[in-house]
PDB file of C-alpha atoms in Angstrom:
ATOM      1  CA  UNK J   1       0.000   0.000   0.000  1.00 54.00           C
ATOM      2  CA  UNK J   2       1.506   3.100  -1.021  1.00 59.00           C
ATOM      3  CA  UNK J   3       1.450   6.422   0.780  1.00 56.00           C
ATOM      4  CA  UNK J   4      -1.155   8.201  -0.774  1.00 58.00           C
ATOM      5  CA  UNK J   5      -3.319   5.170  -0.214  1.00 54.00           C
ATOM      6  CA  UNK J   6      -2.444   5.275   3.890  1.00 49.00           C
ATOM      7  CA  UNK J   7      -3.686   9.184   3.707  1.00 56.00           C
ATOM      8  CA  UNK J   8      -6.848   8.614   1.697  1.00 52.00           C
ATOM      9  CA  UNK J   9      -7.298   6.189   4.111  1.00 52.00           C
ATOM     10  CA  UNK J  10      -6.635   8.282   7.211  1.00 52.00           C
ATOM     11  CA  UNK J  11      -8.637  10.935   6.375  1.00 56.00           C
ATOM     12  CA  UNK J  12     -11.871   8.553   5.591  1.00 52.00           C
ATOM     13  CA  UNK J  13     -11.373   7.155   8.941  1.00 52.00           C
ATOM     14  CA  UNK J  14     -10.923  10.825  10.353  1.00 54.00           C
ATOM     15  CA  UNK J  15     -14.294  11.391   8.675  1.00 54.00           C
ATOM     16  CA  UNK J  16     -16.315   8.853   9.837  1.00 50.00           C
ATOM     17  CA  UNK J  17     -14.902   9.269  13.521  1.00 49.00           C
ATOM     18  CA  UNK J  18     -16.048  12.955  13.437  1.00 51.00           C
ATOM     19  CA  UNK J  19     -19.186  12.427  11.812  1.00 51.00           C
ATOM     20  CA  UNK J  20     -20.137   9.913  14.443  1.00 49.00           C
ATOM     21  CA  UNK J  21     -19.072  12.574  17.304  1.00 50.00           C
ATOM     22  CA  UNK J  22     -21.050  15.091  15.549  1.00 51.00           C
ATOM     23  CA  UNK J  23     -24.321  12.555  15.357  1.00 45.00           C
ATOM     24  CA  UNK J  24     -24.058  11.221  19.137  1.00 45.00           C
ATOM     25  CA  UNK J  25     -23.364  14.796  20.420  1.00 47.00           C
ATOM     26  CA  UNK J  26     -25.954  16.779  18.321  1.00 47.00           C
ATOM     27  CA  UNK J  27     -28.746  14.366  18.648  1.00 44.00           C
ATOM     28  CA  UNK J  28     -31.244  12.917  21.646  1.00 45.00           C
ATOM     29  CA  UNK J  29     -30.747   9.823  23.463  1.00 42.00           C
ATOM     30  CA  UNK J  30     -33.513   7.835  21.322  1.00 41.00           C
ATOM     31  CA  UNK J  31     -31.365   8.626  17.762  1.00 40.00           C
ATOM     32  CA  UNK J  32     -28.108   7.229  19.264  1.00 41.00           C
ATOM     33  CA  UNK J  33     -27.140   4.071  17.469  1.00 39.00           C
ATOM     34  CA  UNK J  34     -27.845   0.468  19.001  1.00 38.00           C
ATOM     35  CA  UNK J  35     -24.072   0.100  18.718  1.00 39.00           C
ATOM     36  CA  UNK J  36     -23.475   2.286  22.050  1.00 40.00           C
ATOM     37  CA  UNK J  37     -26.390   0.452  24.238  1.00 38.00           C
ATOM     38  CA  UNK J  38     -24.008  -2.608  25.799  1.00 42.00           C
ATOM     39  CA  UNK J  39     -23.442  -1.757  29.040  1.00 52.00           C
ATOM     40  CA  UNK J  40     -19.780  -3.513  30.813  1.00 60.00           C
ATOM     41  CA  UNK J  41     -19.344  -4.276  34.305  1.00 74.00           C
ATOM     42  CA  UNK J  42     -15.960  -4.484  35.392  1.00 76.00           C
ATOM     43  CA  UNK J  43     -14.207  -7.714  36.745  1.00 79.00           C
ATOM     44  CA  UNK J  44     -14.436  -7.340  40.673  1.00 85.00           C
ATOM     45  CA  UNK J  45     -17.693  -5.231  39.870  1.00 91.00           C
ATOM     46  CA  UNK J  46     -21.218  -5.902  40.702  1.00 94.00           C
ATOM     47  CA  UNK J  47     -24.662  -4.394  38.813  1.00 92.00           C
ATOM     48  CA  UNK J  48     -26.478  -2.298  41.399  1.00 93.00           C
ATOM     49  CA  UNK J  49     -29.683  -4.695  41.749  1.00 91.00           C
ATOM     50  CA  UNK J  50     -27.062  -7.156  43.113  1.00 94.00           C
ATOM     51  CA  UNK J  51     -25.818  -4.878  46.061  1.00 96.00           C
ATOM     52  CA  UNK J  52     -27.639  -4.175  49.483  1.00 96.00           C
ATOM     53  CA  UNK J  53     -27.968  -0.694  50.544  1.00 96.00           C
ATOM     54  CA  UNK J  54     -25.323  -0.781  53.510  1.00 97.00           C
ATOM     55  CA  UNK J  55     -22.822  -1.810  50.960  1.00 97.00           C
ATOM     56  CA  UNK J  56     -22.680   1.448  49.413  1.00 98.00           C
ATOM     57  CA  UNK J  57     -20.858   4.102  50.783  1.00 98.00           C
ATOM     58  CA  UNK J  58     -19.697   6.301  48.047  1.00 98.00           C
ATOM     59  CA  UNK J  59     -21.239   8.014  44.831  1.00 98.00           C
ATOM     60  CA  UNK J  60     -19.546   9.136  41.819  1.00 96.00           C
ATOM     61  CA  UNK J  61     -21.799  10.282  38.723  1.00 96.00           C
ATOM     62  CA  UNK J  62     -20.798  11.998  35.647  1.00 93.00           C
ATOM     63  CA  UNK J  63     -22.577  13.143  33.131  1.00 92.00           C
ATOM     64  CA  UNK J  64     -22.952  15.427  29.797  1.00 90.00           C
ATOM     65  CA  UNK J  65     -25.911  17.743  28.436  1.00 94.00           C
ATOM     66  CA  UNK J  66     -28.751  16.373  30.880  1.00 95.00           C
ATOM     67  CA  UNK J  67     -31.389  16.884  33.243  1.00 97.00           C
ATOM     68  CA  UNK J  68     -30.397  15.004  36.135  1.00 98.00           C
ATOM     69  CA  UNK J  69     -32.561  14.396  39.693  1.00 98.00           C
ATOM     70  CA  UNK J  70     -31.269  13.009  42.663  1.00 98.00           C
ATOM     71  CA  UNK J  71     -34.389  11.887  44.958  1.00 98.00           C
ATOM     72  CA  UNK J  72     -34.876   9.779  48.355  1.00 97.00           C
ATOM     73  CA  UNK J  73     -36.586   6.411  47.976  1.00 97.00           C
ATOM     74  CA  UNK J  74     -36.547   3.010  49.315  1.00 95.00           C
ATOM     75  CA  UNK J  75     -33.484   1.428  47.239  1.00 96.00           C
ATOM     76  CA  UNK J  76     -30.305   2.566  45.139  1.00 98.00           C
ATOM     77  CA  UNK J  77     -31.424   3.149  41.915  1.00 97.00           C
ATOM     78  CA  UNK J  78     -30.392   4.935  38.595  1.00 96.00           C
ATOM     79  CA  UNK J  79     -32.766   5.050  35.381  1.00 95.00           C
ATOM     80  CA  UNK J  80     -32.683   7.233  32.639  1.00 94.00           C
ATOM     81  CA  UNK J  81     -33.969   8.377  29.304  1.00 92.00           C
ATOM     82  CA  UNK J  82     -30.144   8.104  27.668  1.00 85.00           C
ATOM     83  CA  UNK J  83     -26.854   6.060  27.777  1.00 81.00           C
ATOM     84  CA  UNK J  84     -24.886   5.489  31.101  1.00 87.00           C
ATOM     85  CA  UNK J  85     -23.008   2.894  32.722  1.00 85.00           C
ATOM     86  CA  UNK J  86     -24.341   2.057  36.771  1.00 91.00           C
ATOM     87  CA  UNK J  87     -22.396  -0.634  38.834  1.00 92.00           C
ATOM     88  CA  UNK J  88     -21.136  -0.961  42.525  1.00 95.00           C
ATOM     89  CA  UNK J  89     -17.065  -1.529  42.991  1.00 95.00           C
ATOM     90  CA  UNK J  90     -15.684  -1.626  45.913  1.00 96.00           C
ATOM     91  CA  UNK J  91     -18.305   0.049  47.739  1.00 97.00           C
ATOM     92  CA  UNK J  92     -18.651   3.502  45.275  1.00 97.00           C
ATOM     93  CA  UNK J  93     -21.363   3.183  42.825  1.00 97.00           C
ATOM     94  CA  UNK J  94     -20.359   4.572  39.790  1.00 93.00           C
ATOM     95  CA  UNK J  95     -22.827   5.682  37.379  1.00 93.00           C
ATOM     96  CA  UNK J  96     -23.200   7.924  34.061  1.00 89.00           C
ATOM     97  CA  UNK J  97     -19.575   8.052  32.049  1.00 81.00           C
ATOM     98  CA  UNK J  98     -17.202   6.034  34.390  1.00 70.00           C
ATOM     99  CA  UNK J  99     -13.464   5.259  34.271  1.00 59.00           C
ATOM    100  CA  UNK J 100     -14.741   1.809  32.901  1.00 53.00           C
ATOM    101  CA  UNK J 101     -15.691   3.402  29.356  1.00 50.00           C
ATOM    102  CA  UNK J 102     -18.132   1.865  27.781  1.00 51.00           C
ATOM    103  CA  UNK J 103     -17.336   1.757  24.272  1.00 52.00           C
ATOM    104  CA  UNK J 104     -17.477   0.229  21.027  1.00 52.00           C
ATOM    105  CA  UNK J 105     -15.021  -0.007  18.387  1.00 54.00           C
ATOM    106  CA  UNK J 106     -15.325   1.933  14.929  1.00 52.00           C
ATOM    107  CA  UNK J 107     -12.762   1.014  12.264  1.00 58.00           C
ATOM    108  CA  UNK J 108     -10.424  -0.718  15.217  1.00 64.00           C
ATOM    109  CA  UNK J 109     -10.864   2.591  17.164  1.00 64.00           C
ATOM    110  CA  UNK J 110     -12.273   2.532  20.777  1.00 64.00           C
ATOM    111  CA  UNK J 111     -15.699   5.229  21.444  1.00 61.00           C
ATOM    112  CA  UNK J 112     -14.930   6.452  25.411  1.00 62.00           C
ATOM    113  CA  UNK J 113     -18.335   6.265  27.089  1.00 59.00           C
ATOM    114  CA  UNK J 114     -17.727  10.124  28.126  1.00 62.00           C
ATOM    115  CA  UNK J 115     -19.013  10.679  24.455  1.00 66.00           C
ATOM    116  CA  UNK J 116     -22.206   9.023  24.182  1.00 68.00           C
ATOM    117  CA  UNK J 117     -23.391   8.535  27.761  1.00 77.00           C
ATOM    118  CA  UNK J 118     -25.869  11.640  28.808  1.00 84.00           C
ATOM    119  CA  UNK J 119     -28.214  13.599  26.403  1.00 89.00           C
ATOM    120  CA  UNK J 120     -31.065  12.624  28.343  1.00 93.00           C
ATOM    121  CA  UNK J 121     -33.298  12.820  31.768  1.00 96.00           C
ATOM    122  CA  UNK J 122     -31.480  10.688  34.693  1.00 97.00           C
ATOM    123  CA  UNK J 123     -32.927  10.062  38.365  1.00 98.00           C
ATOM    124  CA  UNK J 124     -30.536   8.591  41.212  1.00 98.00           C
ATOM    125  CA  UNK J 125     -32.372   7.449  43.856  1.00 98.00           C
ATOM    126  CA  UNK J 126     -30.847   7.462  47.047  1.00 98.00           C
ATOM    127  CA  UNK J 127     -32.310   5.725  50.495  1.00 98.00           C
ATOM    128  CA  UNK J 128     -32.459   7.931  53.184  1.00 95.00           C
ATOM    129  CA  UNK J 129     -30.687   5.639  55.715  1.00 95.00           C
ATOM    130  CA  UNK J 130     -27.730   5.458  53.776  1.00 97.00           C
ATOM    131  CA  UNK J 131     -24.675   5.929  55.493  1.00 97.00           C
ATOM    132  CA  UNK J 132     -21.922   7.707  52.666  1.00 98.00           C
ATOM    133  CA  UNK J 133     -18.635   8.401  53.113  1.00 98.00           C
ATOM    134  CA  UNK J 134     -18.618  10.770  49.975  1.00 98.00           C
ATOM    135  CA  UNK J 135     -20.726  11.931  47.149  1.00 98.00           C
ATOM    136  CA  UNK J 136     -18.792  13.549  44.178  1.00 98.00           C
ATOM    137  CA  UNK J 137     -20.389  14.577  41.139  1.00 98.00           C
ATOM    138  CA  UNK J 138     -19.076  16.480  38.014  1.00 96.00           C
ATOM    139  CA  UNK J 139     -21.356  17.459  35.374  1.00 95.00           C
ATOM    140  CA  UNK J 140     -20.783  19.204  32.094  1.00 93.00           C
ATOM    141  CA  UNK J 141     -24.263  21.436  30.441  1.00 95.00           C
ATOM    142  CA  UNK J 142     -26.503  19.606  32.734  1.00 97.00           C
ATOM    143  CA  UNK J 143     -29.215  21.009  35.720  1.00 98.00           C
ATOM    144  CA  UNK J 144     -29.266  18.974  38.811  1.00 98.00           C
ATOM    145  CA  UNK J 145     -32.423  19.087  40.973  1.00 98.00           C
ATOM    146  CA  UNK J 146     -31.787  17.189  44.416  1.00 98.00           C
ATOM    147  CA  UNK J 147     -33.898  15.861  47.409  1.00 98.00           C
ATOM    148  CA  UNK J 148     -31.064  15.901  49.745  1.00 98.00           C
ATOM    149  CA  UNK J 149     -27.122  15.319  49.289  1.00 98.00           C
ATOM    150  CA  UNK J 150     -26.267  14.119  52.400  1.00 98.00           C
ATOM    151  CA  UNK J 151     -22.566  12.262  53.381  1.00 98.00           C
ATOM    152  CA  UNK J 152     -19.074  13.127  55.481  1.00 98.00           C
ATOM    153  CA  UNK J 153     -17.208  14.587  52.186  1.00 98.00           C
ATOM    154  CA  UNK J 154     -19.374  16.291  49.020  1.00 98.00           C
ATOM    155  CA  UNK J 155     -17.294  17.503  46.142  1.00 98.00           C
ATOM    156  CA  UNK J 156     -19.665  18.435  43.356  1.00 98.00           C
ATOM    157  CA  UNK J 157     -18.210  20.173  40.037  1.00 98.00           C
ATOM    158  CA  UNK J 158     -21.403  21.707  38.039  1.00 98.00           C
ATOM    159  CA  UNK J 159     -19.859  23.385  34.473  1.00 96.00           C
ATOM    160  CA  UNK J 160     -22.522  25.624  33.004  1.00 96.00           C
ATOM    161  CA  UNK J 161     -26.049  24.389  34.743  1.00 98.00           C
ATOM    162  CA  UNK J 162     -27.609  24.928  38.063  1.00 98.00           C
ATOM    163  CA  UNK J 163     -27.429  23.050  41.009  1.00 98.00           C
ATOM    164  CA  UNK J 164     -30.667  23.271  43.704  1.00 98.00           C
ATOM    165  CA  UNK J 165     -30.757  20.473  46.662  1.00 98.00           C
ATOM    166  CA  UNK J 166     -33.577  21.021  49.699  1.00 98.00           C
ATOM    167  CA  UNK J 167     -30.965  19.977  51.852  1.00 98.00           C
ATOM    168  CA  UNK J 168     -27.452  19.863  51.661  1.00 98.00           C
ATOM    169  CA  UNK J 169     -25.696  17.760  54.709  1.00 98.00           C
ATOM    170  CA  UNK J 170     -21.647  16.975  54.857  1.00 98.00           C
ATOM    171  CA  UNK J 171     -18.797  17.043  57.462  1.00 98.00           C
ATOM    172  CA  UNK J 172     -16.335  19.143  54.129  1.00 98.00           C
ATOM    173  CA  UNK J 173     -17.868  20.273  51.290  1.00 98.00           C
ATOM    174  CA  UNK J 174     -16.508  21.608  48.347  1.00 98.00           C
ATOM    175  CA  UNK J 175     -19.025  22.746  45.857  1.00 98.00           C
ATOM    176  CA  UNK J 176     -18.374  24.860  42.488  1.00 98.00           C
ATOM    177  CA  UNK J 177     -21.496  25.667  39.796  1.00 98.00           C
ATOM    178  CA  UNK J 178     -21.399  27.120  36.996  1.00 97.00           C
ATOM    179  CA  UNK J 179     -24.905  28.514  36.732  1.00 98.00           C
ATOM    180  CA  UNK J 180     -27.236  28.942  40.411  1.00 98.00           C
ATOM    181  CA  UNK J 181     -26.726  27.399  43.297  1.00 98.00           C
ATOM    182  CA  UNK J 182     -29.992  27.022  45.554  1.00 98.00           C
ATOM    183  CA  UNK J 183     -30.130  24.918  49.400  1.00 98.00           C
ATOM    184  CA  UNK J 184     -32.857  25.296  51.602  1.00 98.00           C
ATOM    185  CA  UNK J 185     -31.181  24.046  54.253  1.00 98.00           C
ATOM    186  CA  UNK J 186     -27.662  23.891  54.696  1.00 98.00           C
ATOM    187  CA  UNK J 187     -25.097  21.964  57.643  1.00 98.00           C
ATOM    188  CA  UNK J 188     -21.670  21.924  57.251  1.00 98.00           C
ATOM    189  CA  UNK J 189     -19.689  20.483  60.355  1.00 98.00           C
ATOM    190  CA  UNK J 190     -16.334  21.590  59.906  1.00 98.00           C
ATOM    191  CA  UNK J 191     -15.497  23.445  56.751  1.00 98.00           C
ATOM    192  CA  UNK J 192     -17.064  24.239  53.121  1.00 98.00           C
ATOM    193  CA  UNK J 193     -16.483  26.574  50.105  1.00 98.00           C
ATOM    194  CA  UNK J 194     -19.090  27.084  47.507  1.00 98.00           C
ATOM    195  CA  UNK J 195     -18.729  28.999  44.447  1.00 98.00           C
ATOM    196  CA  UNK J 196     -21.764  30.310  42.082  1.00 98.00           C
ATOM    197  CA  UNK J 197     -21.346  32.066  38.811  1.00 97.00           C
ATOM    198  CA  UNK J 198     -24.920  33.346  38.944  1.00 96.00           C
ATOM    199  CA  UNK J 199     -27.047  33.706  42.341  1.00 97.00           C
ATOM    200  CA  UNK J 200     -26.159  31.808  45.400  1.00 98.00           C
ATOM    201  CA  UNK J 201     -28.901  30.923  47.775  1.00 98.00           C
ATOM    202  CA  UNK J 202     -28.927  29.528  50.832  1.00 98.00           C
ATOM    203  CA  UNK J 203     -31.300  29.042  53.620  1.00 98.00           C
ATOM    204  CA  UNK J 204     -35.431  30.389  53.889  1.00 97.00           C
ATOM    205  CA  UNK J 205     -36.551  33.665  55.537  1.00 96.00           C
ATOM    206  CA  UNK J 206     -37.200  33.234  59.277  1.00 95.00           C
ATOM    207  CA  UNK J 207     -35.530  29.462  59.620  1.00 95.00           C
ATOM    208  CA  UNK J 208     -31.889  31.062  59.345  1.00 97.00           C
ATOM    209  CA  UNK J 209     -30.899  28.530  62.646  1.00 96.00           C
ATOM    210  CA  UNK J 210     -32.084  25.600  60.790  1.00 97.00           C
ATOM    211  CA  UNK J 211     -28.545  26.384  57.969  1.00 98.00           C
ATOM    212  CA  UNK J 212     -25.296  26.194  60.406  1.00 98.00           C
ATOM    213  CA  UNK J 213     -22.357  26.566  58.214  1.00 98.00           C
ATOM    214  CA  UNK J 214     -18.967  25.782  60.447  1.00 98.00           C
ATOM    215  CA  UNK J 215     -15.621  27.353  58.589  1.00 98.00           C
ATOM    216  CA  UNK J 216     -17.025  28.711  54.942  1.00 98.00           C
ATOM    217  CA  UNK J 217     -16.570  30.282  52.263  1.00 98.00           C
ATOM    218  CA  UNK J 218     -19.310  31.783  49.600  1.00 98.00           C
ATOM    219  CA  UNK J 219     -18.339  33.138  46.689  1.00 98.00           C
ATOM    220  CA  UNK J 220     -20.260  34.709  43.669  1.00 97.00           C
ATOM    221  CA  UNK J 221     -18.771  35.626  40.604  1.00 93.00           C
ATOM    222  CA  UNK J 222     -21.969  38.129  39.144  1.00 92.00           C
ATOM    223  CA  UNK J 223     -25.628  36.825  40.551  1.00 93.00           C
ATOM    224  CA  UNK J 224     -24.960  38.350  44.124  1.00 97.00           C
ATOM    225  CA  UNK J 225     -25.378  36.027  47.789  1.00 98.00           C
ATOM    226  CA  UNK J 226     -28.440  35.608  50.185  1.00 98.00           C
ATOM    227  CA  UNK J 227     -28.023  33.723  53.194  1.00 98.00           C
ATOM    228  CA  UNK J 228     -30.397  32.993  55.874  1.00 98.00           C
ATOM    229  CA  UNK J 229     -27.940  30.942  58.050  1.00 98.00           C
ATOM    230  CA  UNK J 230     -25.996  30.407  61.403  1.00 98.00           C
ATOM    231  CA  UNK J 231     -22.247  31.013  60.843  1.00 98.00           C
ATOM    232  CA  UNK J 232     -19.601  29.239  62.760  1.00 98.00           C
ATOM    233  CA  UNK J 233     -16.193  29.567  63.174  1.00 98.00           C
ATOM    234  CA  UNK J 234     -14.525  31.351  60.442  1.00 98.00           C
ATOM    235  CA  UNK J 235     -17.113  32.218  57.946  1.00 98.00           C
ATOM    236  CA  UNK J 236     -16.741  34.488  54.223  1.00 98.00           C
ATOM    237  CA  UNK J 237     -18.873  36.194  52.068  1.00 98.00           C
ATOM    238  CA  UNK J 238     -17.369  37.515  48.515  1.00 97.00           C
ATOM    239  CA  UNK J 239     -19.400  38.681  45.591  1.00 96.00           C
ATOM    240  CA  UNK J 240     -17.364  40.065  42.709  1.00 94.00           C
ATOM    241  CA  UNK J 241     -20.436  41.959  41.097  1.00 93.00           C
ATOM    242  CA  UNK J 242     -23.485  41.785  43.059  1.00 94.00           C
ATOM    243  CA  UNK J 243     -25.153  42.504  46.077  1.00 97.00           C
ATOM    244  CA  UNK J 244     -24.799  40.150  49.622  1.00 98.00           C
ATOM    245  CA  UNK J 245     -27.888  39.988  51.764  1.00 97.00           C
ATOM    246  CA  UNK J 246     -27.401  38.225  54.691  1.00 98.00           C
ATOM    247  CA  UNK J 247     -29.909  37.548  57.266  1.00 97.00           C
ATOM    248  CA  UNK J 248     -27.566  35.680  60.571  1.00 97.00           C
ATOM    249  CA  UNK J 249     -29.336  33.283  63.422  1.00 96.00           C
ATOM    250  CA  UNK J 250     -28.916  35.260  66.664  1.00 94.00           C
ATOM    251  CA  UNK J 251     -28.047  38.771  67.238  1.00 93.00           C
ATOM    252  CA  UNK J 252     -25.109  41.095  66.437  1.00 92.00           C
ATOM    253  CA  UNK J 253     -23.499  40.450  69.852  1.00 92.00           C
ATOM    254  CA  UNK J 254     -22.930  36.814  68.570  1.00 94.00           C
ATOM    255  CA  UNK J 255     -20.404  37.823  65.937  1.00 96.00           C
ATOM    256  CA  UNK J 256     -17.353  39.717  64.894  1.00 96.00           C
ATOM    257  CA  UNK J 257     -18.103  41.349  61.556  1.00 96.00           C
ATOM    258  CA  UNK J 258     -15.190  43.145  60.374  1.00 95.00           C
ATOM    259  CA  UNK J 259     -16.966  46.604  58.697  1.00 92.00           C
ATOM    260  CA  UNK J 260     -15.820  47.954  55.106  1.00 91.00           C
ATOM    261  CA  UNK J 261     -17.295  50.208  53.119  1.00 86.00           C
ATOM    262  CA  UNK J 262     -19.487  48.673  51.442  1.00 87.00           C
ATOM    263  CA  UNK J 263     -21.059  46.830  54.855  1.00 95.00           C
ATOM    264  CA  UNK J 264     -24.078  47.725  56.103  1.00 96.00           C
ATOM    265  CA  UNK J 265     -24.684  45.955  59.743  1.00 95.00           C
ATOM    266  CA  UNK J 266     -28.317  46.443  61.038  1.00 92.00           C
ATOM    267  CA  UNK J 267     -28.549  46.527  64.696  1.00 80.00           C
ATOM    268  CA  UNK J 268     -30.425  43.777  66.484  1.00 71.00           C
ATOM    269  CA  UNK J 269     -32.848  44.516  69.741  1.00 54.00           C
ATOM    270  CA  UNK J 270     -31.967  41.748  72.537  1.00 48.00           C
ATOM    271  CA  UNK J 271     -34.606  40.706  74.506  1.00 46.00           C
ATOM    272  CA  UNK J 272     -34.434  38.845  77.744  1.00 41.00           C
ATOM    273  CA  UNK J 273     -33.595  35.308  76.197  1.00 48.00           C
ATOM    274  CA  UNK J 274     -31.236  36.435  73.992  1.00 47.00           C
ATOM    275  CA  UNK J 275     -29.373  38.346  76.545  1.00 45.00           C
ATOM    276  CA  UNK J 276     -28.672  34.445  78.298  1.00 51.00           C
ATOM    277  CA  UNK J 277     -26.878  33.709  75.022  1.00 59.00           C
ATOM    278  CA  UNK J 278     -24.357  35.834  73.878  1.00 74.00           C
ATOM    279  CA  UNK J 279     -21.833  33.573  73.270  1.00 87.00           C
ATOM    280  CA  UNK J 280     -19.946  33.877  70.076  1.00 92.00           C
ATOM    281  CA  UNK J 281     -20.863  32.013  67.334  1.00 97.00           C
ATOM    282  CA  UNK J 282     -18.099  33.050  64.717  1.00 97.00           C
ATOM    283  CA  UNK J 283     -16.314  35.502  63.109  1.00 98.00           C
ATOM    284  CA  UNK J 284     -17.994  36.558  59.255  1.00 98.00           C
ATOM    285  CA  UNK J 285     -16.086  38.577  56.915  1.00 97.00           C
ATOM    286  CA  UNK J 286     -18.649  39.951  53.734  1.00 97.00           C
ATOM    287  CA  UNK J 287     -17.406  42.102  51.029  1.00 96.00           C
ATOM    288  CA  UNK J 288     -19.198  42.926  47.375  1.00 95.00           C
ATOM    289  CA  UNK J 289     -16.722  44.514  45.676  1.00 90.00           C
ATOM    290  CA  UNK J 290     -19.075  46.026  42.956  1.00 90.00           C
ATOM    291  CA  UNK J 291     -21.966  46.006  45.271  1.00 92.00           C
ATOM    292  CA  UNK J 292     -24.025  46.361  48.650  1.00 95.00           C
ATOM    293  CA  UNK J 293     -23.979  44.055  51.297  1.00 97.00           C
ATOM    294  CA  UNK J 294     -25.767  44.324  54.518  1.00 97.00           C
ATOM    295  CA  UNK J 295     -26.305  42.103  57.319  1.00 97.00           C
ATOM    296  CA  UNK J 296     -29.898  41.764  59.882  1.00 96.00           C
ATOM    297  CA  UNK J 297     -30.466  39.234  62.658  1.00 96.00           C
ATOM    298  CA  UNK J 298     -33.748  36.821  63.427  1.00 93.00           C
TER     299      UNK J 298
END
């Protein structure tokens, strides 16, 4: 075979490979060839129907381009309207795009899962008795609606969506969205960043002491932060262009709040139960540098 042969070749196969990519990525998970639906479960590996609740203790799930819900119910499940590989190793179930790669071969080459599993609706169900170490999720164009997300270590990785959980439970977190980040109710033991590009919410007006966040950061790059919350500990607000409205559990006498110019502290009346609990709670530093902040008490 000569070499002019090899490159006419090449660039066929170049072709195809692209064309494919183009289809799988472009379309909706009910035009993506048969040739992507076999699933492959590791050696060592078990399919999640096979493995009891209390032998799960860790999460990972990836996925591209999808609406994804994470909801309480009875048993571990995952379902959903596109491709994805699910199975329990070692104790982390591992579900959407996985390290395992689901794949099938085109002209000799390999097709990574990461390129065909997502474009679709997903729900992971997880029991609210189970006991996780961590939950880490990275997503990629997808919207993540959750019941609760609830373990010792969360690291969650949300490029361009939105992220909203009713309640949002871990020992560390570290937490970075792309789009809005929304948590009713918040507990972080012992420390946590989260990072918005759009609005940050956290907490509901008048149950600020029901969101205790111990050592935290919040950061917002334009959408602004409102927090109805308890802060413990060493705790930051930082908005690069938009407002910070904070509403703290207690009264002013519970925290240091270093003042800046563009602070506005509201002064808090202390009745005769308050005045048996003036302990401090933390120490909050809150800046918007293209904005207002201010800060109330309930």
């Amino acid at each position: 075979m000569n070499k002019q042969i090899k490159i006419i070749i090449a660039i066929g196969i170049i072709g195809i490979l692209i064309m494919v990519a183009g289809y799988v990525m472009g379309s909706g998970p009910s035009s993506i060839p048969t040739i992507f639906s076999e699933s492959n479960v590791p050696a060592g590996a078990a399919s999640l129907k096979d493995v009891s609740t209390e032998e799960i203790h860790s999460i990972e799930l990836n996925l591209f381009a999808s609406k994804i819900s994470i909801k309480s119910g009875e048993n571990f499940d995952m379902s959903g309207s596109g491709e994805f590989d699910c199975y329990v190793e070692n104790g982390t179930l591992h579900a959407g795009a996985t390290e395992n790669k689901r794949s099938t071969k085109i002209l000799g080459i390999s097709v990574p899962s990461k390129w065909i599993c997502g474009y679709g609706s997903y729900v992971l169900v997880i029991p609210p008795n189970a006991k996780l170490d961590q939950i880490t999720i990275n997503t990629n164009r997808s919207n993540l609606t959750c019941d609760s997300l609830i373990a010792s270590k969360i690291n969650i990785n949300v490029k361009h969506g939105n992220l909203i959980t009713d309640t949002l439970s871990a020992d560390n977190a570290s937490i970075n969205v792309g789009g809005r980040f929304t948590a009713s109710k918040t507990k972080i033991e012992r420390t946590g960043t989260i990072t918005s590009k759009q609005n940050l919410y956290i907490g509901t007006s008048g149950s600020s002491k029901e969101s205790v966040l111990n050592n935290t950061t919040l950061s917002n790059k334009r959408g602004g932060i409102t927090l109805y919350g308890k802060l413990t500990g060493n705790g930051s607000l930082q908005s690069d262009a938009g407002n910070i409205e904070t509403v703290l559990s207690g009264t002013a006498s519970n925290y240091t709040i270093p003042s800046n110019e563009h602070l506005t502290v509201h002064s808090s009346a202390i009745d005769s139960s308050d005045a048996k609990n003036q302990k401090q709670f933390g120490t909050v530093s809150i800046n918007a540098s293209k904005g207002n902040a201010s800060v109330s008490f309930e």
